[in-house]
PDB file of C-alpha atoms in Angstrom:
ATOM      1  CA  MET X   1      40.900 -37.499 -80.600  1.00 85.00           C
ATOM      2  CA  ILE X   2      39.922 -37.539 -84.233  1.00 93.00           C
ATOM      3  CA  PRO X   3      37.316 -40.081 -85.389  1.00 96.00           C
ATOM      4  CA  ALA X   4      38.920 -43.174 -86.857  1.00 98.00           C
ATOM      5  CA  SER X   5      38.078 -46.759 -87.767  1.00 98.00           C
ATOM      6  CA  VAL X   6      40.078 -49.903 -88.422  1.00 98.00           C
ATOM      7  CA  ARG X   7      39.675 -52.319 -91.307  1.00 98.00           C
ATOM      8  CA  PRO X   8      41.766 -55.060 -92.970  1.00 98.00           C
ATOM      9  CA  ALA X   9      44.504 -53.787 -95.263  1.00 98.00           C
ATOM     10  CA  HIS X  10      43.877 -54.210 -98.997  1.00 97.00           C
ATOM     11  CA  LEU X  11      46.106 -54.181-102.069  1.00 98.00           C
ATOM     12  CA  ASP X  12      44.646 -50.777-102.959  1.00 98.00           C
ATOM     13  CA  ASP X  13      46.316 -49.476 -99.796  1.00 98.00           C
ATOM     14  CA  VAL X  14      49.842 -50.430-100.898  1.00 98.00           C
ATOM     15  CA  PRO X  15      51.000 -47.004-102.095  1.00 98.00           C
ATOM     16  CA  ARG X  16      49.860 -45.333 -98.871  1.00 98.00           C
ATOM     17  CA  LEU X  17      51.244 -48.178 -96.699  1.00 98.00           C
ATOM     18  CA  ALA X  18      54.652 -47.785 -98.340  1.00 98.00           C
ATOM     19  CA  GLU X  19      54.546 -44.025 -97.848  1.00 98.00           C
ATOM     20  CA  ILE X  20      53.615 -44.404 -94.178  1.00 98.00           C
ATOM     21  CA  HIS X  21      56.152 -47.162 -93.601  1.00 98.00           C
ATOM     22  CA  LEU X  22      58.973 -45.035 -94.951  1.00 98.00           C
ATOM     23  CA  SER X  23      58.028 -41.825 -93.157  1.00 98.00           C
ATOM     24  CA  ALA X  24      57.262 -43.574 -89.871  1.00 97.00           C
ATOM     25  CA  TRP X  25      60.654 -45.253 -89.843  1.00 96.00           C
ATOM     26  CA  GLN X  26      62.457 -42.057 -90.688  1.00 97.00           C
ATOM     27  CA  ALA X  27      60.619 -40.194 -87.945  1.00 96.00           C
ATOM     28  CA  ALA X  28      60.795 -42.860 -85.224  1.00 95.00           C
ATOM     29  CA  TYR X  29      64.286 -44.252 -85.790  1.00 94.00           C
ATOM     30  CA  ARG X  30      66.312 -41.084 -86.471  1.00 94.00           C
ATOM     31  CA  GLY X  31      69.109 -41.173 -83.911  1.00 93.00           C
ATOM     32  CA  ILE X  32      68.592 -44.903 -83.333  1.00 92.00           C
ATOM     33  CA  MET X  33      69.476 -46.224 -86.801  1.00 90.00           C
ATOM     34  CA  ALA X  34      72.177 -44.755 -88.987  1.00 89.00           C
ATOM     35  CA  ASP X  35      71.104 -41.716 -91.018  1.00 93.00           C
ATOM     36  CA  GLU X  36      72.551 -43.341 -94.150  1.00 93.00           C
ATOM     37  CA  PHE X  37      70.355 -46.406 -93.626  1.00 90.00           C
ATOM     38  CA  LEU X  38      67.212 -44.336 -93.028  1.00 94.00           C
ATOM     39  CA  ASP X  39      67.938 -41.961 -95.918  1.00 96.00           C
ATOM     40  CA  GLY X  40      68.503 -44.938 -98.188  1.00 95.00           C
ATOM     41  CA  LEU X  41      65.125 -46.544 -97.520  1.00 95.00           C
ATOM     42  CA  ASP X  42      63.188 -47.025-100.732  1.00 96.00           C
ATOM     43  CA  GLU X  43      59.452 -46.480-100.903  1.00 97.00           C
ATOM     44  CA  ASP X  44      59.225 -48.756-103.963  1.00 98.00           C
ATOM     45  CA  ARG X  45      60.824 -51.567-101.964  1.00 97.00           C
ATOM     46  CA  PHE X  46      58.332 -51.068 -99.128  1.00 97.00           C
ATOM     47  CA  ALA X  47      55.541 -51.168-101.745  1.00 98.00           C
ATOM     48  CA  ALA X  48      56.861 -54.398-103.225  1.00 98.00           C
ATOM     49  CA  ASN X  49      57.047 -55.958 -99.739  1.00 97.00           C
ATOM     50  CA  TRP X  50      53.482 -54.825 -98.947  1.00 98.00           C
ATOM     51  CA  THR X  51      52.227 -56.203-102.262  1.00 98.00           C
ATOM     52  CA  ARG X  52      53.828 -59.567-101.492  1.00 98.00           C
ATOM     53  CA  ALA X  53      52.484 -59.619 -97.921  1.00 97.00           C
ATOM     54  CA  LEU X  54      48.930 -58.698 -98.884  1.00 98.00           C
ATOM     55  CA  SER X  55      48.898 -61.069-101.862  1.00 98.00           C
ATOM     56  CA  ASP X  56      50.276 -64.118-100.063  1.00 97.00           C
ATOM     57  CA  PRO X  57      47.474 -66.376 -98.762  1.00 94.00           C
ATOM     58  CA  ASP X  58      50.015 -68.013 -96.465  1.00 95.00           C
ATOM     59  CA  ASN X  59      51.201 -64.747 -94.900  1.00 96.00           C
ATOM     60  CA  GLN X  60      51.245 -65.295 -91.150  1.00 95.00           C
ATOM     61  CA  VAL X  61      50.564 -61.639 -90.276  1.00 98.00           C
ATOM     62  CA  ARG X  62      47.059 -60.250 -90.602  1.00 98.00           C
ATOM     63  CA  ASN X  63      47.388 -56.553 -91.444  1.00 98.00           C
ATOM     64  CA  PHE X  64      44.967 -53.727 -90.647  1.00 98.00           C
ATOM     65  CA  VAL X  65      44.812 -50.023 -91.350  1.00 98.00           C
ATOM     66  CA  VAL X  66      43.408 -47.141 -89.319  1.00 98.00           C
ATOM     67  CA  VAL X  67      41.429 -44.644 -91.407  1.00 98.00           C
ATOM     68  CA  SER X  68      40.138 -41.163 -90.674  1.00 97.00           C
ATOM     69  CA  ALA X  69      38.261 -39.012 -93.146  1.00 96.00           C
ATOM     70  CA  ASP X  70      38.879 -41.674 -95.857  1.00 96.00           C
ATOM     71  CA  ARG X  71      42.663 -41.401 -95.387  1.00 98.00           C
ATOM     72  CA  VAL X  72      44.833 -44.263 -94.154  1.00 98.00           C
ATOM     73  CA  LEU X  73      46.901 -42.928 -91.246  1.00 98.00           C
ATOM     74  CA  GLY X  74      48.603 -46.060 -90.011  1.00 98.00           C
ATOM     75  CA  PHE X  75      48.853 -49.812 -90.036  1.00 98.00           C
ATOM     76  CA  GLY X  76      49.427 -52.747 -87.715  1.00 98.00           C
ATOM     77  CA  GLY X  77      49.486 -56.493 -87.782  1.00 98.00           C
ATOM     78  CA  VAL X  78      48.957 -59.492 -85.532  1.00 98.00           C
ATOM     79  CA  SER X  79      50.103 -63.103 -85.742  1.00 98.00           C
ATOM     80  CA  ALA X  80      51.145 -66.159 -83.868  1.00 97.00           C
ATOM     81  CA  PRO X  81      54.675 -65.748 -82.431  1.00 97.00           C
ATOM     82  CA  ARG X  82      57.194 -65.566 -85.273  1.00 94.00           C
ATOM     83  CA  ASP X  83      60.429 -64.951 -83.401  1.00 92.00           C
ATOM     84  CA  PRO X  84      63.175 -67.552 -82.918  1.00 89.00           C
ATOM     85  CA  ALA X  85      63.413 -69.783 -79.864  1.00 90.00           C
ATOM     86  CA  GLU X  86      66.278 -67.660 -78.520  1.00 88.00           C
ATOM     87  CA  VAL X  87      63.680 -64.906 -78.006  1.00 91.00           C
ATOM     88  CA  LEU X  88      60.563 -66.912 -77.100  1.00 93.00           C
ATOM     89  CA  ASP X  89      62.344 -69.249 -74.689  1.00 94.00           C
ATOM     90  CA  ARG X  90      63.222 -66.225 -72.547  1.00 94.00           C
ATOM     91  CA  LEU X  91      59.547 -65.449 -71.878  1.00 95.00           C
ATOM     92  CA  PRO X  92      57.998 -66.984 -68.739  1.00 91.00           C
ATOM     93  CA  THR X  93      55.453 -68.844 -70.895  1.00 93.00           C
ATOM     94  CA  THR X  94      54.422 -69.017 -74.514  1.00 94.00           C
ATOM     95  CA  ALA X  95      51.074 -70.703 -73.780  1.00 95.00           C
ATOM     96  CA  GLY X  96      48.256 -68.689 -75.311  1.00 97.00           C
ATOM     97  CA  LEU X  97      50.772 -66.166 -76.680  1.00 98.00           C
ATOM     98  CA  GLY X  98      50.155 -64.009 -79.755  1.00 98.00           C
ATOM     99  CA  GLN X  99      52.310 -61.290 -81.332  1.00 98.00           C
ATOM    100  CA  LEU X 100      51.553 -57.710 -82.104  1.00 98.00           C
ATOM    101  CA  ALA X 101      53.828 -57.907 -85.139  1.00 98.00           C
ATOM    102  CA  HIS X 102      54.033 -54.202 -86.012  1.00 97.00           C
ATOM    103  CA  ILE X 103      52.352 -50.841 -85.721  1.00 98.00           C
ATOM    104  CA  ASN X 104      53.285 -47.657 -87.564  1.00 98.00           C
ATOM    105  CA  LEU X 105      51.612 -44.291 -88.000  1.00 98.00           C
ATOM    106  CA  ALA X 106      52.104 -41.516 -90.470  1.00 98.00           C
ATOM    107  CA  PRO X 107      53.971 -38.801 -88.572  1.00 97.00           C
ATOM    108  CA  GLU X 108      51.106 -36.347 -89.188  1.00 96.00           C
ATOM    109  CA  ALA X 109      48.905 -38.697 -87.130  1.00 97.00           C
ATOM    110  CA  PHE X 110      51.149 -38.638 -84.051  1.00 95.00           C
ATOM    111  CA  GLY X 111      49.220 -37.327 -81.067  1.00 94.00           C
ATOM    112  CA  THR X 112      45.773 -37.532 -82.728  1.00 96.00           C
ATOM    113  CA  GLY X 113      44.523 -40.558 -80.876  1.00 96.00           C
ATOM    114  CA  VAL X 114      44.341 -42.839 -83.929  1.00 97.00           C
ATOM    115  CA  ALA X 115      47.156 -44.997 -82.516  1.00 97.00           C
ATOM    116  CA  GLN X 116      44.938 -45.892 -79.549  1.00 97.00           C
ATOM    117  CA  VAL X 117      42.098 -46.820 -81.892  1.00 98.00           C
ATOM    118  CA  LEU X 118      44.418 -49.051 -83.976  1.00 98.00           C
ATOM    119  CA  PHE X 119      46.120 -50.586 -80.944  1.00 98.00           C
ATOM    120  CA  ALA X 120      42.817 -51.498 -79.285  1.00 98.00           C
ATOM    121  CA  ALA X 121      41.619 -53.086 -82.521  1.00 98.00           C
ATOM    122  CA  LEU X 122      44.831 -55.121 -82.767  1.00 98.00           C
ATOM    123  CA  GLU X 123      44.419 -56.323 -79.186  1.00 98.00           C
ATOM    124  CA  ASP X 124      40.818 -57.280 -79.990  1.00 98.00           C
ATOM    125  CA  GLU X 125      42.039 -59.270 -83.012  1.00 98.00           C
ATOM    126  CA  LEU X 126      44.509 -61.161 -80.836  1.00 98.00           C
ATOM    127  CA  ARG X 127      41.685 -61.978 -78.372  1.00 98.00           C
ATOM    128  CA  ARG X 128      39.425 -63.133 -81.225  1.00 98.00           C
ATOM    129  CA  ASP X 129      42.268 -65.409 -82.332  1.00 97.00           C
ATOM    130  CA  GLY X 130      42.160 -67.011 -78.879  1.00 98.00           C
ATOM    131  CA  TYR X 131      45.310 -65.508 -77.405  1.00 98.00           C
ATOM    132  CA  ALA X 132      45.316 -64.756 -73.672  1.00 98.00           C
ATOM    133  CA  ARG X 133      48.562 -62.751 -73.746  1.00 98.00           C
ATOM    134  CA  ALA X 134      50.706 -61.086 -76.293  1.00 98.00           C
ATOM    135  CA  TYR X 135      54.151 -59.638 -76.869  1.00 98.00           C
ATOM    136  CA  LEU X 136      55.715 -57.050 -79.130  1.00 98.00           C
ATOM    137  CA  MET X 137      59.243 -55.868 -79.794  1.00 96.00           C
ATOM    138  CA  VAL X 138      60.328 -52.246 -79.955  1.00 97.00           C
ATOM    139  CA  ALA X 139      63.722 -50.718 -80.775  1.00 95.00           C
ATOM    140  CA  GLU X 140      65.633 -49.503 -77.743  1.00 95.00           C
ATOM    141  CA  GLY X 141      65.602 -45.713 -77.911  1.00 95.00           C
ATOM    142  CA  ASN X 142      62.131 -45.492 -79.463  1.00 96.00           C
ATOM    143  CA  ASP X 143      60.938 -43.722 -76.353  1.00 96.00           C
ATOM    144  CA  ARG X 144      57.685 -42.413 -77.931  1.00 96.00           C
ATOM    145  CA  ALA X 145      56.591 -45.982 -78.703  1.00 97.00           C
ATOM    146  CA  MET X 146      57.655 -47.264 -75.306  1.00 98.00           C
ATOM    147  CA  ARG X 147      55.654 -44.569 -73.528  1.00 97.00           C
ATOM    148  CA  PHE X 148      52.668 -45.383 -75.712  1.00 97.00           C
ATOM    149  CA  TYR X 149      52.837 -49.121 -74.991  1.00 98.00           C
ATOM    150  CA  GLU X 150      53.137 -48.497 -71.289  1.00 98.00           C
ATOM    151  CA  LYS X 151      50.163 -46.131 -71.387  1.00 97.00           C
ATOM    152  CA  GLN X 152      48.181 -48.983 -73.010  1.00 98.00           C
ATOM    153  CA  GLY X 153      49.045 -51.211 -70.029  1.00 98.00           C
ATOM    154  CA  TRP X 154      51.818 -53.262 -71.610  1.00 98.00           C
ATOM    155  CA  GLN X 155      54.755 -54.222 -69.404  1.00 98.00           C
ATOM    156  CA  ARG X 156      58.398 -53.654 -70.274  1.00 97.00           C
ATOM    157  CA  THR X 157      60.479 -56.794 -69.760  1.00 96.00           C
ATOM    158  CA  ASP X 158      64.214 -57.113 -69.258  1.00 94.00           C
ATOM    159  CA  ILE X 159      64.404 -59.197 -72.430  1.00 94.00           C
ATOM    160  CA  THR X 160      66.171 -57.756 -75.427  1.00 93.00           C
ATOM    161  CA  TYR X 161      67.124 -59.229 -78.768  1.00 92.00           C
ATOM    162  CA  VAL X 162      69.578 -57.660 -81.194  1.00 92.00           C
ATOM    163  CA  CYS X 163      68.074 -57.149 -84.628  1.00 76.00           C
ATOM    164  CA  ASP X 164      70.842 -57.212 -87.181  1.00 78.00           C
ATOM    165  CA  ALA X 165      68.545 -56.305 -90.115  1.00 74.00           C
ATOM    166  CA  SER X 166      69.107 -52.594 -89.417  1.00 70.00           C
ATOM    167  CA  GLN X 167      72.198 -50.464 -89.497  1.00 67.00           C
ATOM    168  CA  PRO X 168      73.627 -50.412 -86.954  1.00 80.00           C
ATOM    169  CA  PRO X 169      72.146 -53.571 -85.420  1.00 85.00           C
ATOM    170  CA  ILE X 170      69.905 -52.448 -82.562  1.00 90.00           C
ATOM    171  CA  PRO X 171      68.555 -54.136 -79.468  1.00 94.00           C
ATOM    172  CA  GLU X 172      64.794 -54.580 -79.385  1.00 95.00           C
ATOM    173  CA  ARG X 173      62.976 -54.648 -76.071  1.00 96.00           C
ATOM    174  CA  ILE X 174      60.111 -57.045 -75.474  1.00 97.00           C
ATOM    175  CA  TYR X 175      56.822 -55.791 -74.002  1.00 98.00           C
ATOM    176  CA  THR X 176      54.099 -58.166 -72.848  1.00 98.00           C
ATOM    177  CA  ALA X 177      50.436 -57.865 -71.884  1.00 98.00           C
ATOM    178  CA  GLU X 178      47.642 -60.011 -70.575  1.00 97.00           C
ATOM    179  CA  LEU X 179      44.715 -59.695 -72.964  1.00 97.00           C
TER     180      LEU X 179
END
């Protein structure tokens, strides 16, 4: 495991966040999402979205980066549940529930241990926010991520939700954990 630390994401991180976002999606979702969709992703659009998210004082997601040797290698975010009732109502309870909103690593960081550092920090943030349990959603077929979440002690549920923001629309699996 390489040494790494986690800190809040800043506007100065935007170019690297956009680069990671693009490359992580292209690495993780190849074979799950259409090649044309993945090849058409625009780093400038990711950068604009990150600029908006990190500039918006009302943004519901608190974003963090994992850094090693002064280089951002990934990002993640936590929030209150943001999904529609058709998702949340299928969970056994939403009392004390937080959301691990996203986590992505630069492909060169896969297998280095920085994901565990980031994931533990995100869980700690959820606990600090007063959540007793949490959920996340992962694209069906993203086996690397699913194995990682299970290794961290998260439980796969039988709940899926079809995300139509991607091409083709893909089912996302819900994982839950007691914090």
